[in-house]
Short mmCIF file of C-alpha atoms in Angstrom, two decimals:
data_model
loop_
_atom_site.label_atom_id
_atom_site.label_comp_id
_atom_site.label_asym_id
_atom_site.label_seq_id
_atom_site.Cartn_x
_atom_site.Cartn_y
_atom_site.Cartn_z
CA UNK A 1 93.66 120.30 133.27
CA UNK A 2 94.30 122.07 136.56
CA UNK A 3 97.46 124.05 136.77
CA UNK A 4 100.32 123.32 139.11
CA UNK A 5 98.69 125.43 141.80
CA UNK A 6 95.06 126.40 142.04
CA UNK A 7 95.10 130.34 142.00
CA UNK A 8 92.40 131.18 144.48
CA UNK A 9 92.50 134.41 146.44
CA UNK A 10 91.96 133.13 150.14
CA UNK A 11 91.10 136.56 151.32
CA UNK A 12 88.01 136.52 149.14
CA UNK A 13 86.96 133.18 150.78
CA UNK A 14 87.06 134.87 154.20
CA UNK A 15 85.21 138.04 152.88
CA UNK A 16 82.31 135.76 152.29
CA UNK A 17 81.68 135.72 156.08
CA UNK A 18 80.64 139.52 156.13
CA UNK A 19 79.70 139.83 152.39
CA UNK A 20 77.82 136.76 151.50
CA UNK A 21 76.75 138.23 148.20
CA UNK A 22 80.34 137.55 146.98
CA UNK A 23 79.93 133.78 147.38
CA UNK A 24 78.74 132.89 143.76
CA UNK A 25 81.64 135.03 142.35
CA UNK A 26 84.10 133.18 144.47
CA UNK A 27 82.55 129.84 143.33
CA UNK A 28 83.05 130.88 139.66
CA UNK A 29 86.66 131.66 140.30
CA UNK A 30 87.21 128.32 142.04
CA UNK A 31 85.60 126.51 139.19
CA UNK A 32 87.72 128.30 136.53
CA UNK A 33 90.90 127.38 138.57
CA UNK A 34 89.80 123.69 138.27
CA UNK A 35 88.75 123.94 134.64
CA UNK A 36 85.12 123.11 135.67
CA UNK A 37 81.76 124.30 134.52
CA UNK A 38 80.92 125.25 138.03
CA UNK A 39 81.07 124.33 141.71
CA UNK A 40 78.73 124.33 144.73
CA UNK A 41 78.81 123.46 148.51
CA UNK A 42 76.89 120.27 149.52
CA UNK A 43 76.09 118.69 152.91
CA UNK A 44 75.27 115.17 153.94
CA UNK A 45 71.57 114.95 154.92
CA UNK A 46 71.18 111.35 155.47
CA UNK A 47 68.84 110.26 152.64
CA UNK A 48 69.26 113.52 150.65
CA UNK A 49 72.09 115.91 149.55
CA UNK A 50 71.55 119.46 150.72
CA UNK A 51 72.96 122.05 148.38
CA UNK A 52 73.77 125.71 149.67
CA UNK A 53 72.54 128.43 147.45
CA UNK A 54 73.62 130.35 145.65
CA UNK A 55 75.82 128.19 143.51
CA UNK A 56 78.34 129.28 140.93
CA UNK A 57 76.39 131.09 138.17
CA UNK A 58 76.91 128.39 135.33
CA UNK A 59 75.25 125.81 137.72
CA UNK A 60 72.24 127.78 138.69
CA UNK A 61 69.90 126.15 136.22
CA UNK A 62 71.16 122.55 136.58
CA UNK A 63 71.08 122.77 140.52
CA UNK A 64 67.54 124.23 140.35
CA UNK A 65 66.62 121.24 138.18
CA UNK A 66 68.39 118.83 140.71
CA UNK A 67 66.37 120.23 143.59
CA UNK A 68 63.05 121.08 142.15
CA UNK A 69 62.76 117.82 140.20
CA UNK A 70 63.53 115.87 143.23
CA UNK A 71 66.91 114.44 141.99
CA UNK A 72 68.40 115.30 145.43
CA UNK A 73 66.32 112.44 146.97
CA UNK A 74 67.73 110.01 144.22
CA UNK A 75 71.32 111.35 144.24
CA UNK A 76 73.39 108.54 143.05
CA UNK A 77 76.60 110.38 143.49
CA UNK A 78 75.69 111.43 147.06
CA UNK A 79 74.54 107.85 147.95
CA UNK A 80 78.01 106.58 147.00
CA UNK A 81 79.99 109.50 147.94
CA UNK A 82 78.78 110.49 151.51
CA UNK A 83 79.65 106.90 153.11
CA UNK A 84 83.13 107.29 151.80
CA UNK A 85 83.59 110.79 153.02
CA UNK A 86 82.22 109.58 156.42
CA UNK A 87 85.06 107.05 156.45
CA UNK A 88 87.57 109.84 156.12
CA UNK A 89 88.16 110.11 152.28
CA UNK A 90 89.05 113.58 151.32
CA UNK A 91 89.04 113.58 147.62
CA UNK A 92 86.67 111.70 145.37
CA UNK A 93 86.17 111.69 141.49
CA UNK A 94 83.49 110.28 139.29
CA UNK A 95 85.40 106.87 138.68
CA UNK A 96 85.20 106.27 142.43
CA UNK A 97 81.41 106.27 142.66
CA UNK A 98 80.10 105.11 139.16
CA UNK A 99 80.88 102.40 136.77
CA UNK A 100 81.12 102.92 132.93
CA UNK A 101 77.79 100.92 132.64
CA UNK A 102 75.98 103.18 135.05
CA UNK A 103 77.18 106.19 133.14
CA UNK A 104 75.77 104.90 130.00
CA UNK A 105 72.46 103.37 131.27
CA UNK A 106 71.23 104.81 134.56
CA UNK A 107 68.35 107.25 134.76
CA UNK A 108 70.38 109.54 136.93
CA UNK A 109 73.00 109.98 134.25
CA UNK A 110 70.75 110.01 131.20
CA UNK A 111 67.73 111.98 132.59
CA UNK A 112 69.56 114.62 134.65
CA UNK A 113 73.20 114.83 133.81
CA UNK A 114 73.19 114.13 130.15
CA UNK A 115 70.79 117.07 129.18
CA UNK A 116 73.01 119.40 131.07
CA UNK A 117 76.22 117.89 129.75
CA UNK A 118 77.69 117.44 133.24
CA UNK A 119 79.09 113.90 133.14
CA UNK A 120 82.12 114.40 135.27
CA UNK A 121 82.15 115.08 139.04
CA UNK A 122 84.77 115.53 141.69
CA UNK A 123 84.58 116.65 145.46
CA UNK A 124 86.72 117.85 148.22
CA UNK A 125 85.46 116.38 151.39
CA UNK A 126 85.72 117.88 154.97
CA UNK A 127 83.71 117.87 158.21
CA UNK A 128 82.61 120.39 160.83
CA UNK A 129 81.12 119.61 164.20
CA UNK A 130 80.20 116.03 162.95
CA UNK A 131 78.59 117.38 159.82
CA UNK A 132 80.12 116.21 156.42
CA UNK A 133 80.39 118.58 153.39
CA UNK A 134 81.76 118.44 149.93
CA UNK A 135 82.90 121.18 147.65
CA UNK A 136 81.62 119.75 144.36
CA UNK A 137 83.01 120.29 141.01
CA UNK A 138 81.17 119.58 137.68
CA UNK A 139 82.74 119.36 134.16
CA UNK A 140 81.26 118.94 130.78
CA UNK A 141 82.13 116.24 128.33
CA UNK A 142 84.84 118.50 126.59
CA UNK A 143 86.47 119.33 129.79
CA UNK A 144 86.93 115.52 130.65
CA UNK A 145 87.06 113.57 133.91
CA UNK A 146 88.82 114.67 136.95
CA UNK A 147 91.83 112.73 138.25
CA UNK A 148 92.79 112.25 141.85
CA UNK A 149 96.03 114.29 141.11
CA UNK A 150 93.95 117.20 139.93
CA UNK A 151 91.63 117.30 142.90
CA UNK A 152 94.58 116.91 145.42
CA UNK A 153 95.96 120.13 143.96
CA UNK A 154 92.86 121.82 145.34
CA UNK A 155 93.19 120.13 148.77
CA UNK A 156 94.25 123.30 150.56
CA UNK A 157 90.73 124.79 150.19
CA UNK A 158 89.25 122.41 152.67
CA UNK A 159 90.80 123.86 155.87
CA UNK A 160 89.96 127.33 154.93
CA UNK A 161 86.39 126.34 153.97
CA UNK A 162 85.93 124.68 157.37
CA UNK A 163 87.00 127.78 159.17
CA UNK A 164 84.74 130.08 157.02
CA UNK A 165 81.79 127.87 157.78
CA UNK A 166 82.54 127.82 161.40
CA UNK A 167 82.43 131.73 161.36
CA UNK A 168 79.24 131.86 159.40
CA UNK A 169 77.72 129.23 161.90
CA UNK A 170 78.73 131.38 164.91
CA UNK A 171 77.43 134.64 163.22
CA UNK A 172 74.09 132.95 162.36
CA UNK A 173 73.78 131.87 166.09
CA UNK A 174 74.49 135.43 167.34
CA UNK A 175 71.96 136.87 164.76
CA UNK A 176 69.41 134.27 165.94
CA UNK A 177 69.99 135.15 169.64
CA UNK A 178 69.39 138.75 168.85
CA UNK A 179 66.12 137.66 167.17
CA UNK A 180 65.15 135.93 170.41
CA UNK A 181 65.84 139.04 172.42
CA UNK A 182 63.78 141.07 170.06
CA UNK A 183 60.89 138.71 170.39
CA UNK A 184 61.21 139.11 174.10
CA UNK A 185 60.82 142.83 173.84
CA UNK A 186 57.28 142.35 172.14
CA UNK A 187 56.47 139.60 174.53
CA UNK A 188 56.50 136.73 171.96
CA UNK A 189 57.70 133.37 172.95
CA UNK A 190 60.43 132.06 170.61
CA UNK A 191 62.58 128.90 170.31
CA UNK A 192 65.83 128.51 168.37
CA UNK A 193 66.49 125.19 166.62
CA UNK A 194 69.62 123.54 165.12
CA UNK A 195 69.92 121.62 162.01
CA UNK A 196 68.78 118.44 163.89
CA UNK A 197 65.47 120.13 164.90
CA UNK A 198 66.72 120.40 168.67
CA UNK A 199 66.02 123.44 170.73
CA UNK A 200 69.28 125.14 171.52
CA UNK A 201 67.97 128.45 172.99
CA UNK A 202 64.62 129.80 174.04
CA UNK A 203 63.64 133.29 175.30
CA UNK A 204 62.22 134.34 178.63
CA UNK A 205 58.58 134.31 177.34
CA UNK A 206 59.01 130.82 175.98
CA UNK A 207 59.98 129.36 179.39
CA UNK A 208 56.41 129.33 180.97
CA UNK A 209 55.17 127.47 177.84
CA UNK A 210 57.45 124.52 178.72
CA UNK A 211 55.52 124.11 181.93
CA UNK A 212 52.10 124.06 180.42
CA UNK A 213 51.87 123.45 176.56
CA UNK A 214 55.15 122.22 175.42
CA UNK A 215 57.95 119.77 176.59
CA UNK A 216 61.55 119.14 175.71
CA UNK A 217 62.60 115.67 174.99
CA UNK A 218 66.24 115.21 174.56
CA UNK A 219 66.09 118.73 172.98
CA UNK A 220 63.04 118.04 170.78
CA UNK A 221 60.17 120.27 171.13
CA UNK A 222 56.79 118.30 171.69
CA UNK A 223 53.18 118.99 172.58
CA UNK A 224 50.75 116.76 174.44
CA UNK A 225 47.92 116.83 171.80
CA UNK A 226 48.89 114.06 169.40
CA UNK A 227 47.52 115.49 166.28
CA UNK A 228 49.05 119.07 167.06
CA UNK A 229 52.43 117.27 167.90
CA UNK A 230 52.38 115.57 164.48
CA UNK A 231 51.71 118.97 162.70
CA UNK A 232 54.60 120.46 164.87
CA UNK A 233 57.11 117.86 163.80
CA UNK A 234 56.15 118.20 160.14
CA UNK A 235 56.45 122.01 160.46
CA UNK A 236 60.02 121.64 161.87
CA UNK A 237 60.98 119.07 159.30
CA UNK A 238 59.69 121.38 156.52
CA UNK A 239 61.46 124.32 157.96
CA UNK A 240 64.73 122.61 158.35
CA UNK A 241 64.85 121.53 154.60
CA UNK A 242 63.37 124.80 153.31
CA UNK A 243 66.62 125.41 151.39
CA UNK A 244 66.38 122.12 149.31
CA UNK A 245 63.74 123.25 146.95
CA UNK A 246 62.65 126.56 145.71
CA UNK A 247 59.12 125.49 145.00
CA UNK A 248 57.99 124.26 148.38
CA UNK A 249 54.25 124.88 149.08
CA UNK A 250 53.91 123.63 152.71
CA UNK A 251 52.47 126.15 155.34
CA UNK A 252 55.01 127.89 157.55
CA UNK A 253 52.68 127.88 160.53
CA UNK A 254 50.40 125.49 162.46
CA UNK A 255 47.76 125.62 165.23
CA UNK A 256 48.49 123.68 168.49
CA UNK A 257 45.16 122.63 170.19
CA UNK A 258 44.78 122.97 173.93
CA UNK A 259 41.90 121.69 176.24
CA UNK A 260 39.43 124.39 177.21
CA UNK A 261 41.73 127.15 175.68
CA UNK A 262 42.29 128.89 172.41
CA UNK A 263 45.11 127.30 170.34
CA UNK A 264 48.59 128.45 170.15
CA UNK A 265 49.89 129.50 166.69
CA UNK A 266 53.41 128.32 165.92
CA UNK A 267 55.28 130.12 163.07
CA UNK A 268 58.72 128.81 161.58
CA UNK A 269 61.12 131.45 160.51
CA UNK A 270 64.53 130.55 158.76
CA UNK A 271 67.36 132.25 160.46
CA UNK A 272 69.18 133.02 157.16
CA UNK A 273 69.60 131.61 153.77
CA UNK A 274 72.54 130.85 151.66
CA UNK A 275 75.39 128.81 153.37
CA UNK A 276 73.52 128.82 156.78
CA UNK A 277 70.97 126.50 155.06
CA UNK A 278 73.38 123.62 155.38
CA UNK A 279 75.07 124.39 158.64
CA UNK A 280 74.53 122.55 161.90
CA UNK A 281 73.93 125.64 164.23
CA UNK A 282 71.03 128.06 164.27
CA UNK A 283 68.57 127.20 161.52
CA UNK A 284 65.09 127.89 162.49
CA UNK A 285 63.24 130.20 164.88
CA UNK A 286 59.83 129.05 166.06
CA UNK A 287 57.61 131.91 167.44
CA UNK A 288 54.41 131.41 169.32
CA UNK A 289 51.22 133.40 169.32
CA UNK A 290 49.11 132.72 172.42
CA UNK A 291 45.50 133.57 171.48
CA UNK A 292 44.66 133.84 175.26
CA UNK A 293 47.33 136.38 175.85
CA UNK A 294 46.34 140.05 175.32
CA UNK A 295 49.24 142.42 175.07
CA UNK A 296 47.88 145.85 176.14
CA UNK A 297 49.48 149.29 176.03
CA UNK A 298 50.66 150.92 179.23
CA UNK A 299 47.81 153.09 180.72
CA UNK A 300 50.01 156.22 180.30
CA UNK A 301 49.91 155.81 176.51
CA UNK A 302 46.24 156.17 176.59
CA UNK A 303 46.53 159.45 178.60
CA UNK A 304 49.41 160.82 176.26
CA UNK A 305 47.75 159.74 172.93
CA UNK A 306 44.00 160.50 173.64
CA UNK A 307 44.11 162.61 176.72
CA UNK A 308 42.19 160.08 178.89
CA UNK A 309 42.23 160.74 182.63
CA UNK A 310 43.77 158.13 184.89
CA UNK A 311 40.28 156.94 185.88
CA UNK A 312 39.28 156.71 182.15
CA UNK A 313 42.47 154.77 181.31
CA UNK A 314 41.95 152.20 184.10
CA UNK A 315 38.34 151.57 182.68
CA UNK A 316 39.53 151.29 179.22
CA UNK A 317 42.27 148.84 180.22
CA UNK A 318 39.77 146.65 182.18
CA UNK A 319 37.54 146.46 179.17
CA UNK A 320 40.35 145.69 176.83
CA UNK A 321 41.43 142.75 179.32
CA UNK A 322 37.95 141.20 178.80
CA UNK A 323 35.92 142.45 181.71
CA UNK A 324 32.32 143.65 181.03
CA UNK A 325 31.07 146.87 182.07
CA UNK A 326 29.49 145.68 185.33
CA UNK A 327 32.62 143.79 186.46
CA UNK A 328 34.83 146.82 185.77
CA UNK A 329 32.54 149.07 187.66
CA UNK A 330 32.61 146.70 190.67
CA UNK A 331 36.39 146.25 190.52
CA UNK A 332 36.95 150.20 190.25
CA UNK A 333 34.42 150.83 193.07
CA UNK A 334 32.28 153.01 190.80
CA UNK A 335 28.54 153.00 190.06
CA UNK A 336 27.10 151.72 186.77
CA UNK A 337 26.02 155.33 185.84
CA UNK A 338 29.55 156.72 186.41
CA UNK A 339 31.17 153.98 184.30
CA UNK A 340 28.81 154.65 181.57
CA UNK A 341 29.57 158.31 181.78
CA UNK A 342 33.29 157.54 181.41
CA UNK A 343 32.82 155.28 178.58
CA UNK A 344 30.88 157.84 176.72
CA UNK A 345 33.77 160.38 177.37
CA UNK A 346 36.30 157.73 176.15
CA UNK A 347 34.31 157.05 172.99
CA UNK A 348 34.49 160.88 172.22
CA UNK A 349 38.18 161.14 173.01
CA UNK A 350 39.24 158.12 170.96
CA UNK A 351 36.78 158.87 168.01
CA UNK A 352 35.19 155.44 168.48
CA UNK A 353 31.44 154.63 168.59
CA UNK A 354 31.10 151.22 170.17
CA UNK A 355 32.86 149.19 172.71
CA UNK A 356 34.20 146.73 170.01
CA UNK A 357 35.95 149.54 168.06
CA UNK A 358 37.53 150.82 171.32
CA UNK A 359 38.79 147.31 172.09
CA UNK A 360 40.35 146.94 168.57
CA UNK A 361 41.96 150.27 168.95
CA UNK A 362 43.66 149.38 172.18
CA UNK A 363 44.75 145.98 170.82
CA UNK A 364 46.47 147.71 167.92
CA UNK A 365 48.18 150.05 170.42
CA UNK A 366 49.41 146.98 172.29
CA UNK A 367 51.54 146.00 169.23
CA UNK A 368 53.39 149.28 169.22
#
């Protein structure tokens, strides 16, 4: 039975914002206050239930099984509870969502819950920015079923949980915006997506791609090439649900085909794990590698590192940009013999022996 008042240190709840590693210990304390095996935070994801990791320590193995065995796709409790929570219910217990016959005979109860001895469930429901959440409590057979009265005694947690998630959501967006700025510094296009897969930010280097290779349709990022667009949407969907299962094997990148040009490589990066996995704000950063784009070092770097003269640096940069020796000579107003002489000197100063080695060296310097 839960005591007259759930003894939870609310300050510890707010500490989670800056010290996320304390979350499982806090969940453990909350579970003990409710005489439960453990507790976890879950989110309504339409046809599936998302669970934020980590969970309270005593639920780690059962929740891993729930996610990795695919029970989150056949979550009977979620299928019954989320519609009620969307209607405004704040407290639910096992008897609200399952019958005695189901608890005795359903696959869900017998194949997943019974082996872990977690027959009894209760949740505190709340919403944030249109997203519905539940703080889920699980009890074993000895601890017995939750009552509405017991769950109502924990009702005060809901408001504080909402505030904490709002702060974490804001922090994750700020961190993601910092990532976008960082990618700008290395000339890499990047898009920031929310939990619905909609673009909510993009950096300066991503903007030109929206005029040529990508388009935004009601916030959704798309490509003109049908097969590439199909791969892109699958990549985004996979990245958004990356927190569901610990054993996902889908690739985290795709190639976007372009007519008469080399493809773009799109990578998906999660913003952060843990509680952010079930929030509605910043969830995924997509970065784009343009195989047509050559990022070259500034000419003065070649002079500073290898002692190349300004004329030698200009020649090296033109070669690195894709010009052959004759085109570079014409552009620089030099004879073929002079250019060959410069190239021989450049080889000596950079300790390279052929043009391909030189180009690889300059390309590596472009990533500094």
